[in-house]
PDB file of C-alpha atoms in Angstrom:
ATOM      1  CA  MET A   1     -39.386 -14.105 -89.232  1.00  0.00           C
ATOM      2  CA  THR A   2     -38.197 -11.111 -91.230  1.00  0.00           C
ATOM      3  CA  MET A   3     -35.454  -9.095 -89.599  1.00  0.00           C
ATOM      4  CA  ARG A   4     -37.399  -5.918 -90.346  1.00  0.00           C
ATOM      5  CA  GLN A   5     -39.604  -6.204 -87.314  1.00  0.00           C
ATOM      6  CA  THR A   6     -41.191  -3.568 -85.099  1.00  0.00           C
ATOM      7  CA  ILE A   7     -40.277  -4.218 -81.474  1.00  0.00           C
ATOM      8  CA  LEU A   8     -41.582  -2.217 -78.507  1.00  0.00           C
ATOM      9  CA  VAL A   9     -39.170  -2.013 -75.572  1.00  0.00           C
ATOM     10  CA  ALA A  10     -40.736  -1.169 -72.219  1.00  0.00           C
ATOM     11  CA  GLY A  11     -38.166   0.108 -69.760  1.00  0.00           C
ATOM     12  CA  ALA A  12     -35.951   1.329 -72.584  1.00  0.00           C
ATOM     13  CA  THR A  13     -34.215   3.944 -70.440  1.00  0.00           C
ATOM     14  CA  GLY A  14     -33.013   1.238 -68.048  1.00  0.00           C
ATOM     15  CA  SER A  15     -29.724  -0.548 -68.550  1.00  0.00           C
ATOM     16  CA  ILE A  16     -31.069  -3.850 -69.915  1.00  0.00           C
ATOM     17  CA  GLY A  17     -33.797  -2.294 -72.044  1.00  0.00           C
ATOM     18  CA  ASN A  18     -31.391   0.201 -73.569  1.00  0.00           C
ATOM     19  CA  ALA A  19     -28.764  -2.451 -74.320  1.00  0.00           C
ATOM     20  CA  ALA A  20     -31.402  -4.644 -75.940  1.00  0.00           C
ATOM     21  CA  ALA A  21     -32.721  -1.740 -78.014  1.00  0.00           C
ATOM     22  CA  VAL A  22     -29.228  -0.969 -79.322  1.00  0.00           C
ATOM     23  CA  ALA A  23     -28.580  -4.614 -80.172  1.00  0.00           C
ATOM     24  CA  MET A  24     -31.914  -5.036 -81.964  1.00  0.00           C
ATOM     25  CA  ALA A  25     -31.491  -1.798 -83.905  1.00  0.00           C
ATOM     26  CA  LYS A  26     -28.065  -2.961 -85.092  1.00  0.00           C
ATOM     27  CA  ARG A  27     -29.748  -6.124 -86.355  1.00  0.00           C
ATOM     28  CA  GLY A  28     -32.190  -4.112 -88.447  1.00  0.00           C
ATOM     29  CA  ALA A  29     -35.272  -3.936 -86.242  1.00  0.00           C
ATOM     30  CA  ARG A  30     -37.460  -0.879 -85.932  1.00  0.00           C
ATOM     31  CA  VAL A  31     -37.293  -0.137 -82.231  1.00  0.00           C
ATOM     32  CA  VAL A  32     -39.825   1.810 -80.172  1.00  0.00           C
ATOM     33  CA  LEU A  33     -38.500   3.039 -76.831  1.00  0.00           C
ATOM     34  CA  LEU A  34     -41.055   3.167 -74.017  1.00  0.00           C
ATOM     35  CA  GLY A  35     -40.559   5.149 -70.830  1.00  0.00           C
ATOM     36  CA  ARG A  36     -41.978   7.718 -68.476  1.00  0.00           C
ATOM     37  CA  ARG A  37     -39.831  10.764 -69.267  1.00  0.00           C
ATOM     38  CA  ALA A  38     -39.981  12.178 -72.791  1.00  0.00           C
ATOM     39  CA  GLU A  39     -36.670  14.009 -72.559  1.00  0.00           C
ATOM     40  CA  LYS A  40     -34.815  10.903 -71.420  1.00  0.00           C
ATOM     41  CA  LEU A  41     -36.399   8.834 -74.173  1.00  0.00           C
ATOM     42  CA  SER A  42     -35.341  11.406 -76.754  1.00  0.00           C
ATOM     43  CA  SER A  43     -31.787  11.332 -75.439  1.00  0.00           C
ATOM     44  CA  ARG A  44     -31.711   7.521 -75.564  1.00  0.00           C
ATOM     45  CA  ALA A  45     -33.051   7.534 -79.117  1.00  0.00           C
ATOM     46  CA  ASP A  46     -30.331   9.958 -80.212  1.00  0.00           C
ATOM     47  CA  SER A  47     -27.632   7.853 -78.560  1.00  0.00           C
ATOM     48  CA  ILE A  48     -28.880   4.724 -80.345  1.00  0.00           C
ATOM     49  CA  ARG A  49     -28.859   6.533 -83.690  1.00  0.00           C
ATOM     50  CA  ASP A  50     -25.285   7.642 -82.964  1.00  0.00           C
ATOM     51  CA  ALA A  51     -24.336   4.048 -82.136  1.00  0.00           C
ATOM     52  CA  LEU A  52     -25.817   2.871 -85.437  1.00  0.00           C
ATOM     53  CA  THR A  53     -23.905   5.534 -87.342  1.00  0.00           C
ATOM     54  CA  ASP A  54     -20.664   4.622 -85.567  1.00  0.00           C
ATOM     55  CA  ALA A  55     -21.254   0.952 -86.397  1.00  0.00           C
ATOM     56  CA  GLY A  56     -21.914   1.760 -90.058  1.00  0.00           C
ATOM     57  CA  VAL A  57     -25.519   0.542 -89.896  1.00  0.00           C
ATOM     58  CA  GLU A  58     -27.803   2.244 -92.405  1.00  0.00           C
ATOM     59  CA  HIS A  59     -30.967   3.564 -90.807  1.00  0.00           C
ATOM     60  CA  GLU A  60     -33.671   6.180 -90.991  1.00  0.00           C
ATOM     61  CA  VAL A  61     -34.395   8.568 -88.136  1.00  0.00           C
ATOM     62  CA  THR A  62     -37.842   6.994 -87.799  1.00  0.00           C
ATOM     63  CA  ASP A  63     -36.345   3.524 -87.242  1.00  0.00           C
ATOM     64  CA  ILE A  64     -35.851   4.589 -83.615  1.00  0.00           C
ATOM     65  CA  SER A  65     -38.986   6.113 -82.141  1.00  0.00           C
ATOM     66  CA  THR A  66     -40.370   6.764 -78.668  1.00  0.00           C
ATOM     67  CA  LEU A  67     -43.610   6.336 -76.767  1.00  0.00           C
ATOM     68  CA  VAL A  68     -44.251   7.962 -73.394  1.00  0.00           C
ATOM     69  CA  ILE A  69     -45.925   5.731 -70.817  1.00  0.00           C
ATOM     70  CA  ASP A  70     -46.153   5.669 -67.032  1.00  0.00           C
ATOM     71  CA  PHE A  71     -46.700   2.042 -66.074  1.00  0.00           C
ATOM     72  CA  SER A  72     -47.826   3.012 -62.573  1.00  0.00           C
ATOM     73  CA  ASP A  73     -50.805   4.926 -64.030  1.00  0.00           C
ATOM     74  CA  MET A  74     -53.377   2.731 -65.782  1.00  0.00           C
ATOM     75  CA  ASP A  75     -54.870   5.719 -67.622  1.00  0.00           C
ATOM     76  CA  SER A  76     -51.420   6.447 -69.051  1.00  0.00           C
ATOM     77  CA  VAL A  77     -51.055   2.783 -70.001  1.00  0.00           C
ATOM     78  CA  ARG A  78     -54.369   2.797 -71.862  1.00  0.00           C
ATOM     79  CA  ALA A  79     -53.503   6.026 -73.676  1.00  0.00           C
ATOM     80  CA  ALA A  80     -50.080   4.696 -74.674  1.00  0.00           C
ATOM     81  CA  ALA A  81     -51.573   1.438 -75.946  1.00  0.00           C
ATOM     82  CA  GLU A  82     -54.079   3.365 -78.054  1.00  0.00           C
ATOM     83  CA  GLU A  83     -51.265   5.497 -79.465  1.00  0.00           C
ATOM     84  CA  ALA A  84     -49.193   2.405 -80.251  1.00  0.00           C
ATOM     85  CA  LEU A  85     -52.096   0.809 -82.104  1.00  0.00           C
ATOM     86  CA  ASN A  86     -52.617   4.005 -84.109  1.00  0.00           C
ATOM     87  CA  ARG A  87     -48.940   4.410 -84.987  1.00  0.00           C
ATOM     88  CA  PHE A  88     -47.782   0.857 -85.669  1.00  0.00           C
ATOM     89  CA  PRO A  89     -49.756  -1.304 -88.132  1.00  0.00           C
ATOM     90  CA  ALA A  90     -47.681  -4.311 -87.079  1.00  0.00           C
ATOM     91  CA  ILE A  91     -46.242  -5.058 -83.651  1.00  0.00           C
ATOM     92  CA  ASP A  92     -43.943  -8.059 -83.897  1.00  0.00           C
ATOM     93  CA  GLY A  93     -42.561  -8.110 -80.390  1.00  0.00           C
ATOM     94  CA  LEU A  94     -42.793  -6.603 -76.933  1.00  0.00           C
ATOM     95  CA  VAL A  95     -39.921  -6.552 -74.453  1.00  0.00           C
ATOM     96  CA  LEU A  96     -41.122  -6.009 -70.885  1.00  0.00           C
ATOM     97  CA  SER A  97     -38.012  -4.818 -69.069  1.00  0.00           C
ATOM     98  CA  VAL A  98     -39.841  -2.907 -66.350  1.00  0.00           C
ATOM     99  CA  GLY A  99     -38.247  -3.147 -62.924  1.00  0.00           C
ATOM    100  CA  ALA A 100     -38.881  -0.178 -60.652  1.00  0.00           C
ATOM    101  CA  PHE A 101     -37.212  -0.525 -57.250  1.00  0.00           C
ATOM    102  CA  ILE A 102     -38.117   2.106 -54.674  1.00  0.00           C
ATOM    103  CA  GLN A 103     -36.690   2.472 -51.183  1.00  0.00           C
ATOM    104  CA  GLY A 104     -38.796   2.764 -48.070  1.00  0.00           C
ATOM    105  CA  GLY A 105     -42.494   2.298 -48.293  1.00  0.00           C
ATOM    106  CA  PRO A 106     -44.939   0.971 -48.820  1.00  0.00           C
ATOM    107  CA  ASN A 107     -45.296   3.773 -51.348  1.00  0.00           C
ATOM    108  CA  VAL A 108     -48.999   4.002 -52.103  1.00  0.00           C
ATOM    109  CA  LEU A 109     -50.303   5.755 -55.211  1.00  0.00           C
ATOM    110  CA  PRO A 110     -53.518   7.825 -55.282  1.00  0.00           C
ATOM    111  CA  SER A 111     -55.099   4.759 -56.907  1.00  0.00           C
ATOM    112  CA  GLY A 112     -54.450   2.849 -53.684  1.00  0.00           C
ATOM    113  CA  HIS A 113     -51.882   0.503 -55.219  1.00  0.00           C
ATOM    114  CA  GLU A 114     -48.290   0.052 -54.118  1.00  0.00           C
ATOM    115  CA  VAL A 115     -46.079   1.749 -56.684  1.00  0.00           C
ATOM    116  CA  MET A 116     -43.698  -1.140 -57.425  1.00  0.00           C
ATOM    117  CA  PHE A 117     -46.583  -3.558 -57.898  1.00  0.00           C
ATOM    118  CA  ALA A 118     -48.455  -1.136 -60.135  1.00  0.00           C
ATOM    119  CA  THR A 119     -45.365  -0.327 -62.216  1.00  0.00           C
ATOM    120  CA  ASN A 120     -43.819  -3.780 -62.520  1.00  0.00           C
ATOM    121  CA  VAL A 121     -46.941  -5.938 -62.657  1.00  0.00           C
ATOM    122  CA  MET A 122     -50.257  -4.172 -63.292  1.00  0.00           C
ATOM    123  CA  GLY A 123     -49.069  -1.741 -65.971  1.00  0.00           C
ATOM    124  CA  PRO A 124     -47.164  -4.280 -68.107  1.00  0.00           C
ATOM    125  CA  PHE A 125     -50.042  -6.770 -67.789  1.00  0.00           C
ATOM    126  CA  LEU A 126     -52.592  -4.215 -68.975  1.00  0.00           C
ATOM    127  CA  PHE A 127     -50.388  -2.884 -71.780  1.00  0.00           C
ATOM    128  CA  THR A 128     -49.719  -6.383 -73.095  1.00  0.00           C
ATOM    129  CA  ASN A 129     -53.389  -7.290 -73.047  1.00  0.00           C
ATOM    130  CA  LEU A 130     -54.339  -4.155 -74.948  1.00  0.00           C
ATOM    131  CA  LEU A 131     -51.863  -5.088 -77.712  1.00  0.00           C
ATOM    132  CA  LEU A 132     -52.645  -8.807 -77.910  1.00  0.00           C
ATOM    133  CA  GLU A 133     -55.084  -8.618 -80.809  1.00  0.00           C
ATOM    134  CA  ARG A 134     -52.619  -6.632 -82.938  1.00  0.00           C
ATOM    135  CA  MET A 135     -49.702  -8.881 -82.009  1.00  0.00           C
ATOM    136  CA  GLN A 136     -51.620 -12.007 -83.009  1.00  0.00           C
ATOM    137  CA  GLN A 137     -51.581 -10.727 -86.590  1.00  0.00           C
ATOM    138  CA  SER A 138     -47.782 -11.044 -86.771  1.00  0.00           C
ATOM    139  CA  ASP A 139     -47.036 -14.110 -84.627  1.00  0.00           C
ATOM    140  CA  GLY A 140     -45.931 -11.737 -81.876  1.00  0.00           C
ATOM    141  CA  LEU A 141     -43.462 -12.550 -79.120  1.00  0.00           C
ATOM    142  CA  VAL A 142     -43.695 -11.142 -75.593  1.00  0.00           C
ATOM    143  CA  LEU A 143     -40.461 -11.330 -73.612  1.00  0.00           C
ATOM    144  CA  HIS A 144     -40.694 -10.840 -69.849  1.00  0.00           C
ATOM    145  CA  VAL A 145     -37.426  -9.781 -68.198  1.00  0.00           C
ATOM    146  CA  ILE A 146     -37.436 -11.465 -64.802  1.00  0.00           C
ATOM    147  CA  ALA A 147     -35.095 -11.367 -61.806  1.00  0.00           C
ATOM    148  CA  PRO A 148     -32.693 -14.161 -60.835  1.00  0.00           C
ATOM    149  CA  PHE A 149     -34.266 -14.297 -57.369  1.00  0.00           C
ATOM    150  CA  HIS A 150     -37.498 -15.957 -56.244  1.00  0.00           C
ATOM    151  CA  GLU A 151     -40.109 -14.755 -53.758  1.00  0.00           C
ATOM    152  CA  ASP A 152     -43.307 -16.622 -52.956  1.00  0.00           C
ATOM    153  CA  LEU A 153     -46.537 -14.753 -53.637  1.00  0.00           C
ATOM    154  CA  ASP A 154     -48.578 -13.812 -50.576  1.00  0.00           C
ATOM    155  CA  TRP A 155     -52.207 -13.860 -51.670  1.00  0.00           C
ATOM    156  CA  ASP A 156     -53.275 -12.022 -48.528  1.00  0.00           C
ATOM    157  CA  ASP A 157     -50.756  -9.248 -49.210  1.00  0.00           C
ATOM    158  CA  LEU A 158     -49.931  -9.507 -52.910  1.00  0.00           C
ATOM    159  CA  GLU A 159     -48.866  -5.852 -53.192  1.00  0.00           C
ATOM    160  CA  SER A 160     -46.714  -5.982 -50.025  1.00  0.00           C
ATOM    161  CA  LEU A 161     -48.739  -3.233 -48.392  1.00  0.00           C
ATOM    162  CA  GLU A 162     -48.772  -4.698 -44.897  1.00  0.00           C
ATOM    163  CA  ASN A 163     -45.439  -6.446 -44.426  1.00  0.00           C
ATOM    164  CA  HIS A 164     -43.336  -4.238 -46.684  1.00  0.00           C
ATOM    165  CA  ARG A 165     -39.628  -4.842 -47.114  1.00  0.00           C
ATOM    166  CA  PRO A 166     -38.446  -3.113 -50.294  1.00  0.00           C
ATOM    167  CA  MET A 167     -36.223  -5.861 -51.693  1.00  0.00           C
ATOM    168  CA  LYS A 168     -38.722  -8.582 -50.857  1.00  0.00           C
ATOM    169  CA  ALA A 169     -41.550  -6.542 -52.363  1.00  0.00           C
ATOM    170  CA  PHE A 170     -39.533  -5.984 -55.542  1.00  0.00           C
ATOM    171  CA  ASN A 171     -38.679  -9.664 -55.896  1.00  0.00           C
ATOM    172  CA  ARG A 172     -42.345 -10.510 -55.427  1.00  0.00           C
ATOM    173  CA  THR A 173     -43.257  -8.260 -58.367  1.00  0.00           C
ATOM    174  CA  LYS A 174     -40.691 -10.023 -60.530  1.00  0.00           C
ATOM    175  CA  GLU A 175     -42.049 -13.394 -59.405  1.00  0.00           C
ATOM    176  CA  CYS A 176     -45.410 -12.182 -60.698  1.00  0.00           C
ATOM    177  CA  ASN A 177     -43.713 -11.549 -64.046  1.00  0.00           C
ATOM    178  CA  ARG A 178     -42.583 -15.191 -64.134  1.00  0.00           C
ATOM    179  CA  VAL A 179     -46.065 -16.440 -63.350  1.00  0.00           C
ATOM    180  CA  ILE A 180     -47.692 -14.230 -65.988  1.00  0.00           C
ATOM    181  CA  ALA A 181     -45.108 -15.232 -68.609  1.00  0.00           C
ATOM    182  CA  GLY A 182     -46.184 -18.837 -68.176  1.00  0.00           C
ATOM    183  CA  GLU A 183     -49.906 -18.098 -68.037  1.00  0.00           C
ATOM    184  CA  LEU A 184     -49.784 -15.917 -71.164  1.00  0.00           C
ATOM    185  CA  ALA A 185     -48.005 -18.749 -72.977  1.00  0.00           C
ATOM    186  CA  ARG A 186     -50.781 -21.182 -72.040  1.00  0.00           C
ATOM    187  CA  ARG A 187     -53.740 -18.906 -72.757  1.00  0.00           C
ATOM    188  CA  TYR A 188     -52.576 -17.686 -76.158  1.00  0.00           C
ATOM    189  CA  ALA A 189     -50.618 -20.693 -77.419  1.00  0.00           C
ATOM    190  CA  GLY A 190     -50.763 -20.814 -81.198  1.00  0.00           C
ATOM    191  CA  ARG A 191     -51.600 -17.117 -81.440  1.00  0.00           C
ATOM    192  CA  ILE A 192     -48.640 -15.400 -79.783  1.00  0.00           C
ATOM    193  CA  SER A 193     -45.616 -16.651 -77.873  1.00  0.00           C
ATOM    194  CA  SER A 194     -44.436 -15.708 -74.396  1.00  0.00           C
ATOM    195  CA  VAL A 195     -41.022 -16.339 -72.848  1.00  0.00           C
ATOM    196  CA  ALA A 196     -39.181 -15.360 -69.679  1.00  0.00           C
ATOM    197  CA  PHE A 197     -35.651 -13.974 -69.866  1.00  0.00           C
ATOM    198  CA  ASP A 198     -33.284 -14.061 -66.893  1.00  0.00           C
ATOM    199  CA  PRO A 199     -30.519 -11.488 -67.501  1.00  0.00           C
ATOM    200  CA  THR A 200     -28.582 -12.721 -64.439  1.00  0.00           C
ATOM    201  CA  PHE A 201     -27.115  -9.907 -62.336  1.00  0.00           C
ATOM    202  CA  VAL A 202     -26.641  -6.845 -64.546  1.00  0.00           C
ATOM    203  CA  LEU A 203     -25.461  -3.423 -63.415  1.00  0.00           C
ATOM    204  CA  ASP A 204     -24.536  -0.331 -65.365  1.00  0.00           C
ATOM    205  CA  LYS A 205     -21.885   1.003 -63.016  1.00  0.00           C
ATOM    206  CA  SER A 206     -21.698   4.245 -65.008  1.00  0.00           C
ATOM    207  CA  ASP A 207     -25.369   5.029 -64.309  1.00  0.00           C
ATOM    208  CA  PRO A 208     -25.480   8.247 -62.223  1.00  0.00           C
ATOM    209  CA  GLU A 209     -28.861   7.216 -60.778  1.00  0.00           C
ATOM    210  CA  LEU A 210     -27.638   3.821 -59.586  1.00  0.00           C
ATOM    211  CA  LYS A 211     -26.945   4.955 -56.021  1.00  0.00           C
ATOM    212  CA  ASP A 212     -30.545   6.150 -55.666  1.00  0.00           C
ATOM    213  CA  ARG A 213     -31.836   2.665 -56.444  1.00  0.00           C
ATOM    214  CA  TRP A 214     -29.378   0.777 -54.262  1.00  0.00           C
ATOM    215  CA  PRO A 215     -31.061  -1.323 -51.548  1.00  0.00           C
ATOM    216  CA  SER A 216     -30.415  -0.435 -47.932  1.00  0.00           C
ATOM    217  CA  GLY A 217     -29.502  -2.650 -44.990  1.00  0.00           C
ATOM    218  CA  PHE A 218     -28.432  -6.250 -45.456  1.00  0.00           C
ATOM    219  CA  SER A 219     -29.810  -6.377 -49.004  1.00  0.00           C
ATOM    220  CA  GLY A 220     -27.588  -3.448 -49.901  1.00  0.00           C
ATOM    221  CA  PHE A 221     -24.572  -5.261 -48.462  1.00  0.00           C
ATOM    222  CA  VAL A 222     -25.359  -8.345 -50.544  1.00  0.00           C
ATOM    223  CA  TRP A 223     -25.805  -6.215 -53.652  1.00  0.00           C
ATOM    224  CA  ARG A 224     -22.435  -4.574 -53.108  1.00  0.00           C
ATOM    225  CA  LEU A 225     -20.750  -7.949 -52.912  1.00  0.00           C
ATOM    226  CA  MET A 226     -22.534  -9.099 -56.059  1.00  0.00           C
ATOM    227  CA  ALA A 227     -21.620  -5.864 -57.815  1.00  0.00           C
ATOM    228  CA  ILE A 228     -17.968  -6.638 -57.140  1.00  0.00           C
ATOM    229  CA  PHE A 229     -17.929 -10.352 -57.894  1.00  0.00           C
ATOM    230  CA  ARG A 230     -20.892 -11.199 -60.135  1.00  0.00           C
ATOM    231  CA  ALA A 231     -22.299  -8.127 -61.877  1.00  0.00           C
ATOM    232  CA  LYS A 232     -22.191  -8.062 -65.664  1.00  0.00           C
ATOM    233  CA  PRO A 233     -22.448  -5.037 -67.983  1.00  0.00           C
ATOM    234  CA  PRO A 234     -25.811  -4.484 -69.716  1.00  0.00           C
ATOM    235  CA  GLU A 235     -24.518  -5.609 -73.114  1.00  0.00           C
ATOM    236  CA  VAL A 236     -24.119  -9.151 -71.765  1.00  0.00           C
ATOM    237  CA  ALA A 237     -27.908  -9.303 -71.478  1.00  0.00           C
ATOM    238  CA  GLY A 238     -28.777  -7.049 -74.416  1.00  0.00           C
ATOM    239  CA  GLU A 239     -27.119  -9.159 -77.099  1.00  0.00           C
ATOM    240  CA  PRO A 240     -28.782 -12.508 -76.311  1.00  0.00           C
ATOM    241  CA  LEU A 241     -32.100 -10.757 -75.722  1.00  0.00           C
ATOM    242  CA  ALA A 242     -31.914  -9.281 -79.219  1.00  0.00           C
ATOM    243  CA  GLU A 243     -31.040 -12.662 -80.711  1.00  0.00           C
ATOM    244  CA  LEU A 244     -33.975 -14.255 -78.921  1.00  0.00           C
ATOM    245  CA  MET A 245     -36.418 -11.613 -80.134  1.00  0.00           C
ATOM    246  CA  LEU A 246     -35.331 -11.551 -83.763  1.00  0.00           C
ATOM    247  CA  THR A 247     -33.945 -14.899 -84.888  1.00  0.00           C
ATOM    248  CA  HIS A 248     -36.513 -17.581 -83.995  1.00  0.00           C
ATOM    249  CA  ARG A 249     -38.484 -18.328 -87.145  1.00  0.00           C
ATOM    250  CA  ASP A 250     -40.834 -20.692 -85.305  1.00  0.00           C
ATOM    251  CA  ARG A 251     -41.727 -18.717 -82.225  1.00  0.00           C
ATOM    252  CA  GLY A 252     -44.208 -21.356 -81.150  1.00  0.00           C
ATOM    253  CA  SER A 253     -41.275 -23.686 -80.497  1.00  0.00           C
ATOM    254  CA  ILE A 254     -40.077 -21.447 -77.662  1.00  0.00           C
ATOM    255  CA  ASN A 255     -43.479 -20.553 -76.223  1.00  0.00           C
ATOM    256  CA  GLY A 256     -43.432 -20.904 -72.437  1.00  0.00           C
ATOM    257  CA  ALA A 257     -39.654 -21.270 -72.242  1.00  0.00           C
ATOM    258  CA  LEU A 258     -37.236 -19.711 -69.768  1.00  0.00           C
ATOM    259  CA  PHE A 259     -33.935 -18.383 -71.091  1.00  0.00           C
ATOM    260  CA  VAL A 260     -30.928 -17.527 -68.957  1.00  0.00           C
ATOM    261  CA  LEU A 261     -29.022 -15.182 -71.245  1.00  0.00           C
ATOM    262  CA  ASP A 262     -28.571 -17.240 -74.439  1.00  0.00           C
ATOM    263  CA  GLU A 263     -29.294 -20.635 -72.877  1.00  0.00           C
ATOM    264  CA  ARG A 264     -32.730 -22.208 -72.833  1.00  0.00           C
ATOM    265  CA  SER A 265     -33.262 -23.684 -69.386  1.00  0.00           C
ATOM    266  CA  ASP A 266     -33.736 -27.445 -69.268  1.00  0.00           C
ATOM    267  CA  LYS A 267     -35.410 -27.207 -65.868  1.00  0.00           C
ATOM    268  CA  ARG A 268     -39.109 -26.559 -65.470  1.00  0.00           C
ATOM    269  CA  ASP A 269     -39.573 -23.230 -63.737  1.00  0.00           C
ATOM    270  CA  ALA A 270     -41.981 -23.804 -60.857  1.00  0.00           C
ATOM    271  CA  ALA A 271     -43.560 -20.349 -61.035  1.00  0.00           C
ATOM    272  CA  MET A 272     -44.042 -20.384 -64.804  1.00  0.00           C
ATOM    273  CA  ASN A 273     -45.542 -23.867 -64.790  1.00  0.00           C
ATOM    274  CA  ASP A 274     -47.899 -23.513 -61.823  1.00  0.00           C
ATOM    275  CA  GLU A 275     -51.199 -23.427 -63.697  1.00  0.00           C
ATOM    276  CA  ALA A 276     -53.335 -22.815 -60.624  1.00  0.00           C
ATOM    277  CA  GLU A 277     -51.223 -19.878 -59.500  1.00  0.00           C
ATOM    278  CA  GLY A 278     -51.065 -18.529 -63.042  1.00  0.00           C
ATOM    279  CA  GLU A 279     -54.825 -18.574 -63.426  1.00  0.00           C
ATOM    280  CA  ARG A 280     -55.298 -17.030 -59.994  1.00  0.00           C
ATOM    281  CA  LEU A 281     -52.875 -14.181 -60.650  1.00  0.00           C
ATOM    282  CA  TRP A 282     -54.305 -13.525 -64.119  1.00  0.00           C
ATOM    283  CA  ASP A 283     -57.814 -13.316 -62.699  1.00  0.00           C
ATOM    284  CA  ARG A 284     -56.650 -11.002 -59.908  1.00  0.00           C
ATOM    285  CA  LEU A 285     -54.938  -8.678 -62.367  1.00  0.00           C
ATOM    286  CA  GLU A 286     -57.995  -8.622 -64.608  1.00  0.00           C
ATOM    287  CA  LEU A 287     -60.018  -7.466 -61.612  1.00  0.00           C
ATOM    288  CA  LEU A 288     -57.486  -4.691 -61.032  1.00  0.00           C
ATOM    289  CA  THR A 289     -57.002  -3.581 -64.651  1.00  0.00           C
ATOM    290  CA  GLY A 290     -59.915  -4.830 -66.759  1.00  0.00           C
ATOM    291  CA  PRO A 291     -60.748  -7.998 -68.756  1.00  0.00           C
ATOM    292  CA  SER A 292     -58.415  -9.452 -71.371  1.00  0.00           C
ATOM    293  CA  PRO A 293     -59.346  -9.970 -75.030  1.00  0.00           C
ATOM    294  CA  ARG A 294     -60.492 -13.483 -75.908  1.00  0.00           C
TER     295      ARG A 294
END
């Protein structure tokens, strides 16, 4: 693969997405930052350009661009996908680093969907599907940033509307990301590639909004312990993510794989390799968002 690729980064204002965008830009990629707030995206883009200048990396202003999208709103997702297709003749890769965690709840949108499920699962699924035809033209790679924790899917309460515990509901959305990563790899093998990326436990302790996203109760206690003893800075995930996106010449050789930072897992991931669950979740999401291209 040429190093001059166009990579879309969903969740680019988050710690992992931002670190990955910086690392890919330093390696020569054209990076498109995706997020909900235009002003924050603009600020992130400027900071990445400054980082490139400080590192002595030649670049054009247009090498770092932005695209506004609200993954909780399917109309916004469709509009953003249409804009992306109009603006970018080639889309070589898509990083899905979307991980909204919201306290309390269930927090139900006007659409009737729980906000974490809509943002973390439905929106990324729809956006990816709308770009699949374009990505097939450039041997595209979709990278799904997952969580290091597992949570079984409850098919009677997939969106965690009835028995809602915020941390459990969040982990369930990230389990959906694992399942879809595997199902996408099976359905589009030979046309695009799909991998899951476990960043381990990453925290940007300088993030002023971190306290607003901190879990409450026992989960919050566990997170505080992990923040002290296990948390890694975002760059620890951003660098291997960039390498994974940009350096594999034969992307088909990694299709369906799980990476933990820079290591390809030797173990079969149960969620990614459960074909029945993958097909069931894909079909459910198509009912919620619309049919996928064939």
